[in-house]
Short mmCIF file of C-alpha atoms and ligand atoms in Angstrom, two decimals:
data_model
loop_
_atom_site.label_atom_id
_atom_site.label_comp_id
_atom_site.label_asym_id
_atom_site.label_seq_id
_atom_site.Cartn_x
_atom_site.Cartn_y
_atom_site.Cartn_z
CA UNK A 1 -11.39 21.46 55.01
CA UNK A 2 -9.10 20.15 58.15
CA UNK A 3 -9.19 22.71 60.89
CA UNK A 4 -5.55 23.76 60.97
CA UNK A 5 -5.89 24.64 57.04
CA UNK A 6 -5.45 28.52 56.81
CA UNK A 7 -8.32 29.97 54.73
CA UNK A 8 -7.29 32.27 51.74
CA UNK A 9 -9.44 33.03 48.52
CA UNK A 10 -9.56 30.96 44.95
CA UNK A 11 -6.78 33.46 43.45
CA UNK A 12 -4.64 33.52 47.05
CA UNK A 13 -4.52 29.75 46.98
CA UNK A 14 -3.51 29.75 43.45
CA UNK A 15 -0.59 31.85 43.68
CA UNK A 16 0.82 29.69 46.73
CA UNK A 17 0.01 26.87 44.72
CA UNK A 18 1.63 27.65 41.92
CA UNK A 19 5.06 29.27 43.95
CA UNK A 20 5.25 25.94 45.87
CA UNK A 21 4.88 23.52 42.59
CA UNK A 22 7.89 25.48 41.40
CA UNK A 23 9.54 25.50 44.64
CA UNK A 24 8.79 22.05 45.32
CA UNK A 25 9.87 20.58 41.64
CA UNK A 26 7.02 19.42 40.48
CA UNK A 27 6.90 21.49 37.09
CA UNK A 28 9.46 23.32 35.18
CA UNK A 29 12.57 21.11 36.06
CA UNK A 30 16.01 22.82 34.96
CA UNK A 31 16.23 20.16 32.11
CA UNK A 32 12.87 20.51 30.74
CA UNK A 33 11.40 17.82 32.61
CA UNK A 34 7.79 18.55 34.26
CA UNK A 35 6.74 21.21 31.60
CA UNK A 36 3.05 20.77 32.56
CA UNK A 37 1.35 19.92 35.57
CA UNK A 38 -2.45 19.76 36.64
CA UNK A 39 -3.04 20.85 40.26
CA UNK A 40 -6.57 20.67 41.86
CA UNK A 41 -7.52 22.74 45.07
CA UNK A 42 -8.82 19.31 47.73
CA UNK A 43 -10.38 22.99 50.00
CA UNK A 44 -12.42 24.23 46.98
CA UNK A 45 -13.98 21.04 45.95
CA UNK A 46 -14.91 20.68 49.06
CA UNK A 47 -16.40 23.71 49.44
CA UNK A 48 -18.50 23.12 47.07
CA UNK A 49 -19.76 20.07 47.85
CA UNK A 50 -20.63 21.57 51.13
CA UNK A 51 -22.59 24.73 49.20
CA UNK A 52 -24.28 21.79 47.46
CA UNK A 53 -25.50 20.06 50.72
CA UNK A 54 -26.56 23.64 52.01
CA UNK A 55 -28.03 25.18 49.59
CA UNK A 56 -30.44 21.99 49.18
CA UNK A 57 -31.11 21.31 52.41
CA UNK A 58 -32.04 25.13 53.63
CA UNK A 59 -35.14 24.69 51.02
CA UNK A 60 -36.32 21.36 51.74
CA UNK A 61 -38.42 19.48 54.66
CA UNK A 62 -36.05 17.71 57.21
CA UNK A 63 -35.91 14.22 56.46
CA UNK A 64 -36.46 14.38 52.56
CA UNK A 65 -34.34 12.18 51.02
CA UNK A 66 -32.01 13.60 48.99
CA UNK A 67 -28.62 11.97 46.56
CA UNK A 68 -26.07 14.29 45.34
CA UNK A 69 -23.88 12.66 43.00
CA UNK A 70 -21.27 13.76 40.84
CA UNK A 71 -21.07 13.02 37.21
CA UNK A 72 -17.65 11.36 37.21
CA UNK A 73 -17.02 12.41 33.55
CA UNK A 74 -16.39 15.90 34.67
CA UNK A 75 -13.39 14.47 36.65
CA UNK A 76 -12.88 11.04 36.03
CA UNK A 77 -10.05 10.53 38.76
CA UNK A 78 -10.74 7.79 41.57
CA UNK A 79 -9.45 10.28 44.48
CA UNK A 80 -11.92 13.35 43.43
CA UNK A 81 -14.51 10.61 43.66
CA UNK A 82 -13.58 9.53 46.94
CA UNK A 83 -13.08 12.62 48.45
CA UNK A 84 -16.43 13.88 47.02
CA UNK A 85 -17.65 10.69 48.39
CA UNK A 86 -16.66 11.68 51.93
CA UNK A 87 -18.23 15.04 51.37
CA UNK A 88 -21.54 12.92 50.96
CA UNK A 89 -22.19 12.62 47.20
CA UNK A 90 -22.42 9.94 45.57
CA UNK A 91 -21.59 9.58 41.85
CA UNK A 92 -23.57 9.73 38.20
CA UNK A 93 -21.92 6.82 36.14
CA UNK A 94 -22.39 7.12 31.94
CA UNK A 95 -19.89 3.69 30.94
CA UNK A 96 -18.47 0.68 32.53
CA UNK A 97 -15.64 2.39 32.61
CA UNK A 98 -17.08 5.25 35.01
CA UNK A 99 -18.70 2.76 36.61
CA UNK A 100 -15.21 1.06 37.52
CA UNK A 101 -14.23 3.86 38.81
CA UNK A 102 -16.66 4.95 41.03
CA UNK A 103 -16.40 1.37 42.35
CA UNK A 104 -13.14 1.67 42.98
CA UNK A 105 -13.30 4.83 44.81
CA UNK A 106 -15.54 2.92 47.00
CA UNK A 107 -19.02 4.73 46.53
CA UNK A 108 -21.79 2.44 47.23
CA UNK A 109 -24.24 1.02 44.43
CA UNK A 110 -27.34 2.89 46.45
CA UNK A 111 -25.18 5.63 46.22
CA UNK A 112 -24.48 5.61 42.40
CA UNK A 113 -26.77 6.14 38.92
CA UNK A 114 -26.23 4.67 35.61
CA UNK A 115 -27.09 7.15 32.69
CA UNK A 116 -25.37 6.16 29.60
CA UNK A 117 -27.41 6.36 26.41
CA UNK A 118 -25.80 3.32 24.72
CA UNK A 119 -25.46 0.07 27.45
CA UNK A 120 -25.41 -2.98 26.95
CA UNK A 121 -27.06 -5.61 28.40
CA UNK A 122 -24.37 -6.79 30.39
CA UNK A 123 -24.05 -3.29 32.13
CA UNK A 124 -27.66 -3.33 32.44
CA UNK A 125 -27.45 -6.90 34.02
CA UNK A 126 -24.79 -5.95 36.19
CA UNK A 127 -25.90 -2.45 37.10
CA UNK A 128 -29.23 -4.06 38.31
CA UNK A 129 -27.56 -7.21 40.07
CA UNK A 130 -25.73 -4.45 42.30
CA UNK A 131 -28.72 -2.58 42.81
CA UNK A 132 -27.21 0.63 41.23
CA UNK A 133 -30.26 3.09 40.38
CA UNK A 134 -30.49 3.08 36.27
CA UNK A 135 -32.26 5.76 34.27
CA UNK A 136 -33.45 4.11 31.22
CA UNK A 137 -32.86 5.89 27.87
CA UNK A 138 -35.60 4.59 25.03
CA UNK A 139 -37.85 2.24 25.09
CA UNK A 140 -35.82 -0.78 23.25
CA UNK A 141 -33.92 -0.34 26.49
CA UNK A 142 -36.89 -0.21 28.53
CA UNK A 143 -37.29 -3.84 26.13
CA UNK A 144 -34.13 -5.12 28.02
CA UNK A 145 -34.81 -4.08 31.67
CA UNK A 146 -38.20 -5.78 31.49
CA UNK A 147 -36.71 -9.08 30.00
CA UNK A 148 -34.15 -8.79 33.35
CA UNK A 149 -36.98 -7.79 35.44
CA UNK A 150 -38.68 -10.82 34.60
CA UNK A 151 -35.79 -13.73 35.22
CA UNK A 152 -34.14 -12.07 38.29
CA UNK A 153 -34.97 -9.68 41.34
CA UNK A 154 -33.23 -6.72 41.60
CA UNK A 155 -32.96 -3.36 44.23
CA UNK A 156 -32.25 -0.80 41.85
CA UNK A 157 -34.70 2.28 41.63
CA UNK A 158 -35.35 2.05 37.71
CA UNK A 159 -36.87 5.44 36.15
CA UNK A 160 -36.65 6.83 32.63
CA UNK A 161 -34.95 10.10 31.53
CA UNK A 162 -36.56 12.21 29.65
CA UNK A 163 -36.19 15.07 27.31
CA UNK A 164 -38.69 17.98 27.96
CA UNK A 165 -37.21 19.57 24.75
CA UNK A 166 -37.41 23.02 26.18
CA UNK A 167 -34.76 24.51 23.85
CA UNK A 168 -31.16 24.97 23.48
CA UNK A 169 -28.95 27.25 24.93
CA UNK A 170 -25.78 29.37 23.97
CA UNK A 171 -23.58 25.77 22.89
CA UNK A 172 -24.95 23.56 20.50
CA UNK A 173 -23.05 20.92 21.54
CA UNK A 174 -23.92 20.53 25.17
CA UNK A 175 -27.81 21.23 25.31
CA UNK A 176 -29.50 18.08 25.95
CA UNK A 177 -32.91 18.94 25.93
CA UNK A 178 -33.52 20.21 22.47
CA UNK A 179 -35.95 19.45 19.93
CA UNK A 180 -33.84 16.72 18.45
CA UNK A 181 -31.41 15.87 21.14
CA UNK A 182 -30.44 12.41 21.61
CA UNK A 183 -30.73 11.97 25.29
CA UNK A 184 -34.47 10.21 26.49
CA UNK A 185 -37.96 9.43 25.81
CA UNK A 186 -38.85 13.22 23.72
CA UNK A 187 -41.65 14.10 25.59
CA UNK A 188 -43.48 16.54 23.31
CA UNK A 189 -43.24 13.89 19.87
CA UNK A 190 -46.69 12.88 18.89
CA UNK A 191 -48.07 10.83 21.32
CA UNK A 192 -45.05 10.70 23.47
CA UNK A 193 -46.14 11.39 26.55
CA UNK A 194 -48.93 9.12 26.48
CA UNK A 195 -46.87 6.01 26.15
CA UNK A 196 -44.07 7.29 28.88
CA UNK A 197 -47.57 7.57 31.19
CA UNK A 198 -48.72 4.12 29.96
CA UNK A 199 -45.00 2.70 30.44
CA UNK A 200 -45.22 3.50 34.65
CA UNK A 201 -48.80 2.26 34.35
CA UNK A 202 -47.55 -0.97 33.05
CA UNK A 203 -44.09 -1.33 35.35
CA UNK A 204 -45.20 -0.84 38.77
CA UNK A 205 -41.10 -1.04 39.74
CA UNK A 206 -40.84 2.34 37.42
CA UNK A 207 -40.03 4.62 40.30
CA UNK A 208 -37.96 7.55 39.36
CA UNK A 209 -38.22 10.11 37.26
CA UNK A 210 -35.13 11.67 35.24
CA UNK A 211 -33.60 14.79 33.00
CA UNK A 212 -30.53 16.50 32.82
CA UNK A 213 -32.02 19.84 31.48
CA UNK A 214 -28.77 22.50 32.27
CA UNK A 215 -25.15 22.86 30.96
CA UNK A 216 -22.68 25.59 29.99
CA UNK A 217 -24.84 28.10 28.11
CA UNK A 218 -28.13 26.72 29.20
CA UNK A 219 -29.99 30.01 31.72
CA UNK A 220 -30.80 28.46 34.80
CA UNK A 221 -34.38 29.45 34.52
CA UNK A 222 -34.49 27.65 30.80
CA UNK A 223 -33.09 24.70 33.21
CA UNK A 224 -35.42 24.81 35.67
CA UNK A 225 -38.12 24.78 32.92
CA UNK A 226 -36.96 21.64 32.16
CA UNK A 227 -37.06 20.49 35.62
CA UNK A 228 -40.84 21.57 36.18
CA UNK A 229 -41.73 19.45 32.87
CA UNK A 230 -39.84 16.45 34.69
CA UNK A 231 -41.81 17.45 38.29
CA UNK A 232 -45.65 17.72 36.15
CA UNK A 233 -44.65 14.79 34.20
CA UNK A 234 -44.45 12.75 37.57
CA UNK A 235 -47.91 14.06 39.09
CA UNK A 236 -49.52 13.10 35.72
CA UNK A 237 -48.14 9.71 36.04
CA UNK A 238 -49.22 9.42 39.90
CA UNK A 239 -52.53 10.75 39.79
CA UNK A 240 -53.09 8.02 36.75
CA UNK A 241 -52.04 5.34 38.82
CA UNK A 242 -53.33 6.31 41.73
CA UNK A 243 -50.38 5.98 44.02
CA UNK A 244 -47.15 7.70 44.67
CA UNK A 245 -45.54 5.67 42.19
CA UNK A 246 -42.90 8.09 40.74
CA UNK A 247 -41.37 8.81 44.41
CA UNK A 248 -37.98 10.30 43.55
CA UNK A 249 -36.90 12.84 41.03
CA UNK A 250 -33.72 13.08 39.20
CA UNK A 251 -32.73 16.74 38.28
CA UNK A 252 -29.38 16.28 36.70
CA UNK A 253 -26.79 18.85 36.61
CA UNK A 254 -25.99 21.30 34.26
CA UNK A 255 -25.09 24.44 36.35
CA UNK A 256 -23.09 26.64 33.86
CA UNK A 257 -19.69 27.73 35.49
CA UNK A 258 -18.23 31.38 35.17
CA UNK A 259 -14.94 31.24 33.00
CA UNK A 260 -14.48 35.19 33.30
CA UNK A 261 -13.27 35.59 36.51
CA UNK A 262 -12.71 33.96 39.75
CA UNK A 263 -15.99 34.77 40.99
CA UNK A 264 -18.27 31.07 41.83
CA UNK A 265 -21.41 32.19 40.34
CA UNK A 266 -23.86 31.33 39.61
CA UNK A 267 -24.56 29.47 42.81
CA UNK A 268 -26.04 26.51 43.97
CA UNK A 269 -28.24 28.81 45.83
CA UNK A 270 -29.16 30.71 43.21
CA UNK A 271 -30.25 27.66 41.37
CA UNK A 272 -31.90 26.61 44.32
CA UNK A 273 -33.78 29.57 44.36
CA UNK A 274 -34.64 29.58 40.76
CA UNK A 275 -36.11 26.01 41.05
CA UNK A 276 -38.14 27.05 44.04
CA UNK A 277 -39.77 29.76 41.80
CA UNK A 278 -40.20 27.43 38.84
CA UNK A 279 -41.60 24.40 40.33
CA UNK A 280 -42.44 24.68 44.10
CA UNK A 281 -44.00 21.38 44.51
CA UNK A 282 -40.25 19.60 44.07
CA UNK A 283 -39.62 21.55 47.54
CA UNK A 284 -42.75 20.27 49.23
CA UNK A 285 -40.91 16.92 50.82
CA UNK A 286 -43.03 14.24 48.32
CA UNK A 287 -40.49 13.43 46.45
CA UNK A 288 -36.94 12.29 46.95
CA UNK A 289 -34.26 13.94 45.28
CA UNK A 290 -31.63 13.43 43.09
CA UNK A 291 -28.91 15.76 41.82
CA UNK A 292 -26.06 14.95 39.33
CA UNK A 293 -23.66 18.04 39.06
CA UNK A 294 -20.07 17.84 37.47
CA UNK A 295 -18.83 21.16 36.13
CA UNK A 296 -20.04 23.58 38.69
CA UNK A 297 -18.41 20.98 41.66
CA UNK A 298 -15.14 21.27 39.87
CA UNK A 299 -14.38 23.91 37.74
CA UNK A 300 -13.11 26.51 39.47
CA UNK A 301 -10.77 23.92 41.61
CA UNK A 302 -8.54 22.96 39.05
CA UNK A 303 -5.42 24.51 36.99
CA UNK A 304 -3.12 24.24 34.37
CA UNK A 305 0.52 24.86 34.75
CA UNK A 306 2.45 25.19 31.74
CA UNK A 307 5.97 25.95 31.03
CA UNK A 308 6.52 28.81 28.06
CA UNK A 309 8.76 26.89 26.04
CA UNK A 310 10.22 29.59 23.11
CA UNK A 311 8.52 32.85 22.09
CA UNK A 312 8.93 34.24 18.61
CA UNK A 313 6.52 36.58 16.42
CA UNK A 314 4.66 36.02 13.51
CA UNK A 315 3.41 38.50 11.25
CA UNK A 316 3.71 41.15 14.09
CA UNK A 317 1.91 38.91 16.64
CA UNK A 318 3.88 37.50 19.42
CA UNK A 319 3.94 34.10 20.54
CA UNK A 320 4.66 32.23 23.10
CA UNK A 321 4.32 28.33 22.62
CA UNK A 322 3.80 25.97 25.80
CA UNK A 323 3.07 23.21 26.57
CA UNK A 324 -0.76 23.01 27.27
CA UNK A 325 -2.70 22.90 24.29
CA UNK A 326 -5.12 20.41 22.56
CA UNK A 327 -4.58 17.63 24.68
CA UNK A 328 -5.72 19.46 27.85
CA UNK A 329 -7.95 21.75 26.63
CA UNK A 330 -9.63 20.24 23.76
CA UNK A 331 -12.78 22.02 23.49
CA UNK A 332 -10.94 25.71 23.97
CA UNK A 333 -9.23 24.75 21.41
CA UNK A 334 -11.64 23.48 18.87
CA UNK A 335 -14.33 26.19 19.84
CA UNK A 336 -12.79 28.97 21.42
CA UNK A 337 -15.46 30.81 21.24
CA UNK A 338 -17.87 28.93 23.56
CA UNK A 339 -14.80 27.83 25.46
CA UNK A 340 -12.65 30.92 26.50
CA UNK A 341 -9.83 30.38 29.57
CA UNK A 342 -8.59 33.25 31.05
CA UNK A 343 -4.54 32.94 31.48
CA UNK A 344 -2.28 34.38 33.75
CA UNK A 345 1.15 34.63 33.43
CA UNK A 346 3.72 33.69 36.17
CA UNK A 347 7.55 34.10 36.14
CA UNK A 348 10.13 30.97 35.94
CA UNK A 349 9.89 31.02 39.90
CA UNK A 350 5.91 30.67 39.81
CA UNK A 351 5.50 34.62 41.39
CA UNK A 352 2.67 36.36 39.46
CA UNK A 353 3.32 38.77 36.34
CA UNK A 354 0.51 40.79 37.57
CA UNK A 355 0.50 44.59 37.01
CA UNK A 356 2.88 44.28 33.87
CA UNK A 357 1.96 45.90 31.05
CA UNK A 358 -0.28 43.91 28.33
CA UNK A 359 0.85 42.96 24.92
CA UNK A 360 -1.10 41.00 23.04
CA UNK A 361 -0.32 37.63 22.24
CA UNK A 362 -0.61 34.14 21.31
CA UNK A 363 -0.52 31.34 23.45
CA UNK A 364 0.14 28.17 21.38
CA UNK A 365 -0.07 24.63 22.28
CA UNK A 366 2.60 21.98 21.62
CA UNK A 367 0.14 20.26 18.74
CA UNK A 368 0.98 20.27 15.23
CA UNK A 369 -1.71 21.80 13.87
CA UNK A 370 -1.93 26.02 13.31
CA UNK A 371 -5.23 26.49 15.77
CA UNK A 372 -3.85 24.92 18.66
CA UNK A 373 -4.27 28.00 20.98
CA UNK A 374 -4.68 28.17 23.86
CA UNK A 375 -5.80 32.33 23.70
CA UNK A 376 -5.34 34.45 20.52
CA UNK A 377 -4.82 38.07 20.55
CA UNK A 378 -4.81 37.70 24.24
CA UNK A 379 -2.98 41.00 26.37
CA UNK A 380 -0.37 39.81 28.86
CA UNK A 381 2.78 40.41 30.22
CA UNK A 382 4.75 39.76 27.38
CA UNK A 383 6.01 36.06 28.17
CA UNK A 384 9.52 34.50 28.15
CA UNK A 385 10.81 31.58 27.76
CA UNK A 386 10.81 29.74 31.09
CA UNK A 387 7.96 31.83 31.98
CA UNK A 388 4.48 29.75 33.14
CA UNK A 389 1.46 30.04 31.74
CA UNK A 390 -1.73 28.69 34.19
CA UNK A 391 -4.96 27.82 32.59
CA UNK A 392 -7.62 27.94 35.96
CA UNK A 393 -11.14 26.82 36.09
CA UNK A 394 -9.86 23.82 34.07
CA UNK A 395 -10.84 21.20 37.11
CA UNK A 396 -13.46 19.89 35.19
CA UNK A 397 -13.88 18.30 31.44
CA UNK A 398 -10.05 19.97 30.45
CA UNK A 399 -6.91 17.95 31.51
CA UNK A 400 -9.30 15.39 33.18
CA UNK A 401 -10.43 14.68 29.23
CA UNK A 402 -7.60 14.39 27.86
CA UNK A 403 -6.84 14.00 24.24
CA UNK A 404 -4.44 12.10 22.77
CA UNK A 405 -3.41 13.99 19.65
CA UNK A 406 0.43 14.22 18.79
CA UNK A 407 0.87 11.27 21.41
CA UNK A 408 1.32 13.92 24.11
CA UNK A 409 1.42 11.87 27.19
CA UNK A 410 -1.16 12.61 29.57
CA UNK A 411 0.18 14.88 32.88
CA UNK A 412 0.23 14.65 36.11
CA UNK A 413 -2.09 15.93 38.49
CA UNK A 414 -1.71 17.11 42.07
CA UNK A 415 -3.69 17.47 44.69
CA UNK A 416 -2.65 20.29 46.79
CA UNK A 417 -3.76 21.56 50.24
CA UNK A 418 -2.47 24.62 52.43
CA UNK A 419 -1.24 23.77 55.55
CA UNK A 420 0.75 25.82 58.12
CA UNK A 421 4.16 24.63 56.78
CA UNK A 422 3.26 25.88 53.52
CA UNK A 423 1.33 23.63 50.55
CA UNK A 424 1.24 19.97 50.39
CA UNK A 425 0.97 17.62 47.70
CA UNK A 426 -0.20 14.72 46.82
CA UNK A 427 -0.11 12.80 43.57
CA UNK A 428 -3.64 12.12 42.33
CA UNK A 429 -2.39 10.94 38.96
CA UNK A 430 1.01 10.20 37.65
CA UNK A 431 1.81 11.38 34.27
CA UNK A 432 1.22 8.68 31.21
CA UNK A 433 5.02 7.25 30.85
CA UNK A 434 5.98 6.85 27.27
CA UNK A 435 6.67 3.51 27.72
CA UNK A 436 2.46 3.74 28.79
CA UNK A 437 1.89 5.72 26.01
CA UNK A 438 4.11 2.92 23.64
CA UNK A 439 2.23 0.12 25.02
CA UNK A 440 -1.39 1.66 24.37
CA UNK A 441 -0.42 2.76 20.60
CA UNK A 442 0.24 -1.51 20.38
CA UNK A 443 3.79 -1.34 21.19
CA UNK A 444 3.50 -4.82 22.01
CA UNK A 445 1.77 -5.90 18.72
CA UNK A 446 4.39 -3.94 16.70
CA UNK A 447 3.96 -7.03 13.98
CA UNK A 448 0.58 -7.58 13.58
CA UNK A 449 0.67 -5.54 10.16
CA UNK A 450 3.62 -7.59 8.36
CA UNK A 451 1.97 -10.60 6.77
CA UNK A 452 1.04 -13.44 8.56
C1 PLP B 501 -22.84 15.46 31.86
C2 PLP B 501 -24.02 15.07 32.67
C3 PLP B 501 -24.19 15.63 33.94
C4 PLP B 501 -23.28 16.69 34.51
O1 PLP B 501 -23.34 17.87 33.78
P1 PLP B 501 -22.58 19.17 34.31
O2 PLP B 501 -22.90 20.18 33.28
O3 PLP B 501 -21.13 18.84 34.36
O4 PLP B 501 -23.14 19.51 35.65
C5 PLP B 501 -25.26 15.18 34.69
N1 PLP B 501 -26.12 14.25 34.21
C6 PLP B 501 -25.99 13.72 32.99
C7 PLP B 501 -26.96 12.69 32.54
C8 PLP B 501 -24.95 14.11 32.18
O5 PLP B 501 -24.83 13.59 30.95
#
């Protein structure tokens, strides 16, 4: 945060955020121009990289090496990277195209991790000619990195992730470390273990040790479980070789963000804390760490700004439709029960509706399809046209994910920042042109369909 910025909590900042966008044109022009904008608070990620950095650091010996990164596919936009990359992290990478981006954001290869569970071995061969850390995924990959291993020297710290297959939490689709996920060596198969043991015995350059345990409706102490299976997975491997050959630990992310309110929790020191109980010995200074947190660095820093459109009723249920739907908020939309946004409702000159009285509502989407809701039955002011709709902890995994259903372009987003004049701006991404949009639906291979 620069010095001069004046201080004010998530909601404060939100409201002045939202006022100036209006004020300062950037989303529901006269004409209809602008009807949805992306803003994302540069203070609040910030602060939480910062709670990161602390909340690590209080529990650990001075001098043990320790790599935040951030798992760019939360936020895949080059300046989030960078700025998180002056707040010290580094980032998690999962495709060349993450990878791209992290490089042009300017984060170091010993400052970056390659995860994905599909590469190639190009990636691989490039990931290890940089000397970017790679967390292998199964053992035909394993395969690969030896045959690279053996024609050319490389830097990277190599490790392989593994799946402790503690369980799943709340959200099918985002626990990793079931039975059957598809993420790592499965450590409790039949006979599992023993050849992930035999593996470091055989690879001497086998290093690190990796799991990403945690997400949205994964308990942090079902996490941490996860993360003391990674921690007595590396002593077994040590004491068998002898040596301190696993010397650094990747952790992963996963810490679940609160949708319900605008209330940070829980925190990284609360997962800190958790971890501490769980598996002491990760504290104790042997091992390097590694972290690799997306949602809970971003969540609560972003927002959706979306112009109401028309309202009508249906049945007896009013609705308003928007424009924020599907494309921004895909997996609200899909499964709105794992994935609930609150949304508050602003007037045409971006003041809060607050205090109103509730009606309950719809909030559509500009998709054709019927479930593309935003909230259902949800109590608000009743809206008006003109009216805006904001979406907030959407800074990570909504409009940075976008979807391209209905060819609705992808919006802008804004970075903003208070400063004593009032809020600045800056663009972080324009909005997809339709010309963009043209060209990537093959507008310049229009005839490649009529016969040859
Ligand atoms: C997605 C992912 C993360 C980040 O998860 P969050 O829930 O956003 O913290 C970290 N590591 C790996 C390997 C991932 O796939």
């Amino acid at each position: 945060m620069a010095d001069d910025e004046p201080t004010a909590g998530i909601a404060d900042r939100r409201d002045l955020a939202v006022r100036a966008a209006v004020e300062q044109g950037l989303v529901g022009g006269a004409d209809g121009a602008d009807p949805l904008v992306c803003l994302l608070d540069a203070a609040g990620i910030e602060a939480s990289a910062a709670a990161l950095h602390a909340a690590f650091a209080a529990a650990l010996p001075a001098g043990t090496p320790v790599l935040h990164t951030f798992a760019v596919k939360a936020a895949p936009l080059v300046a989030v990277l960078r700025l998180l990359s002056r707040a010290g992290l580094g980032c998690e990478t999962a495709s060349p195209g993450e990878l791209a981006l992290a490089r042009a954001a300017g984060v170091a290869p010993d400052r970056t991790v390659l995860d994905s569970p599909a590469k190639t071995t190009a990636e691989l061969r490039e990931a290890l000619a940089l000397g970017i850390a790679v967390n292998a995924d199964n053992a035909q990959e394993l395969a690969r990195i030896d045959a690279l291993m053996a024609s050319a020297q490389s830097r990277s710290p190599l490790g392989l992730r593994v799946n402790p297959q503690i369980g799943a939490g709340s959200i099918g689709s985002t626990s990793t470390a079931t039975a059957t996920s598809k993420f790592g060596f499965a450590l409790r198969d039949e006979g599992a273990r023993a050849r992930v043991v035999a593996a470091y015995a055989e690879r001497p350059w086998l290093t690190r040790l990796h799991t990403h345990s945690g997400s949205q409706g994964v308990p942090l102490a079902l996490s941490a479980r996860g993360v003391r299976e990674l921690y007595e997975l590396a002593e077994e491997i040590n004491a068998a070789a002898g040596r301190q050959q696993v010397d650094t630990l990747d952790i992963g992310g996963g810490l679940p963000v609160n949708f319900g309110s605008d209330r940070e929790t829980p925190t990284f020191a609360e997962y800190v804390e958790v971890l501490r109980e769980a598996v002491p010995g990760l504290f104790a200074g042997r091992y390097g760490l590694v972290t690799e947190f997306g949602r809970a660095l971003l969540a609560k820093h972003g927002l959706l700004v979306a112009r109401v459109e028309y309202t009508k009723s249906s049945g007896t249920r009013p609705i308003a439709l928007t424009h924020a739907g599907v494309q921004v908020a895909t997996r609200t939309v899909y499964a709105p029960g794992s994935w609930p946004l609150r949304i508050l409702a602003y007037d045409a000159k971006g003041r809060p509706r607050a205090g109103e009285p509730a009606v309950a509502q719809d909030v559509a989407g500009p998709a054709c399809f019927a479930g593309d809701l935003l909230a259902e039955n949800r109590p608000l002011p009743l809206l008006n046209p003109g009216d805006l709709v904001v979406a907030p902890d959407t800074g990570a995994y909504f409009f940075t994910a976008h979807y391209g259903y209905n060819s609705l372009p992808r919006p802008a987003v804004h970075g903003f920042r208070l400063a004593p004049d009032g809020v600045r701006f800056t663009l972080v991404r324009p909005a997809q042109r339709l010309s963009d949009l043209v060209a990537e639906a093959g507008g310049n291979h229009a005839d490649a369909l009529l016969e040859p």
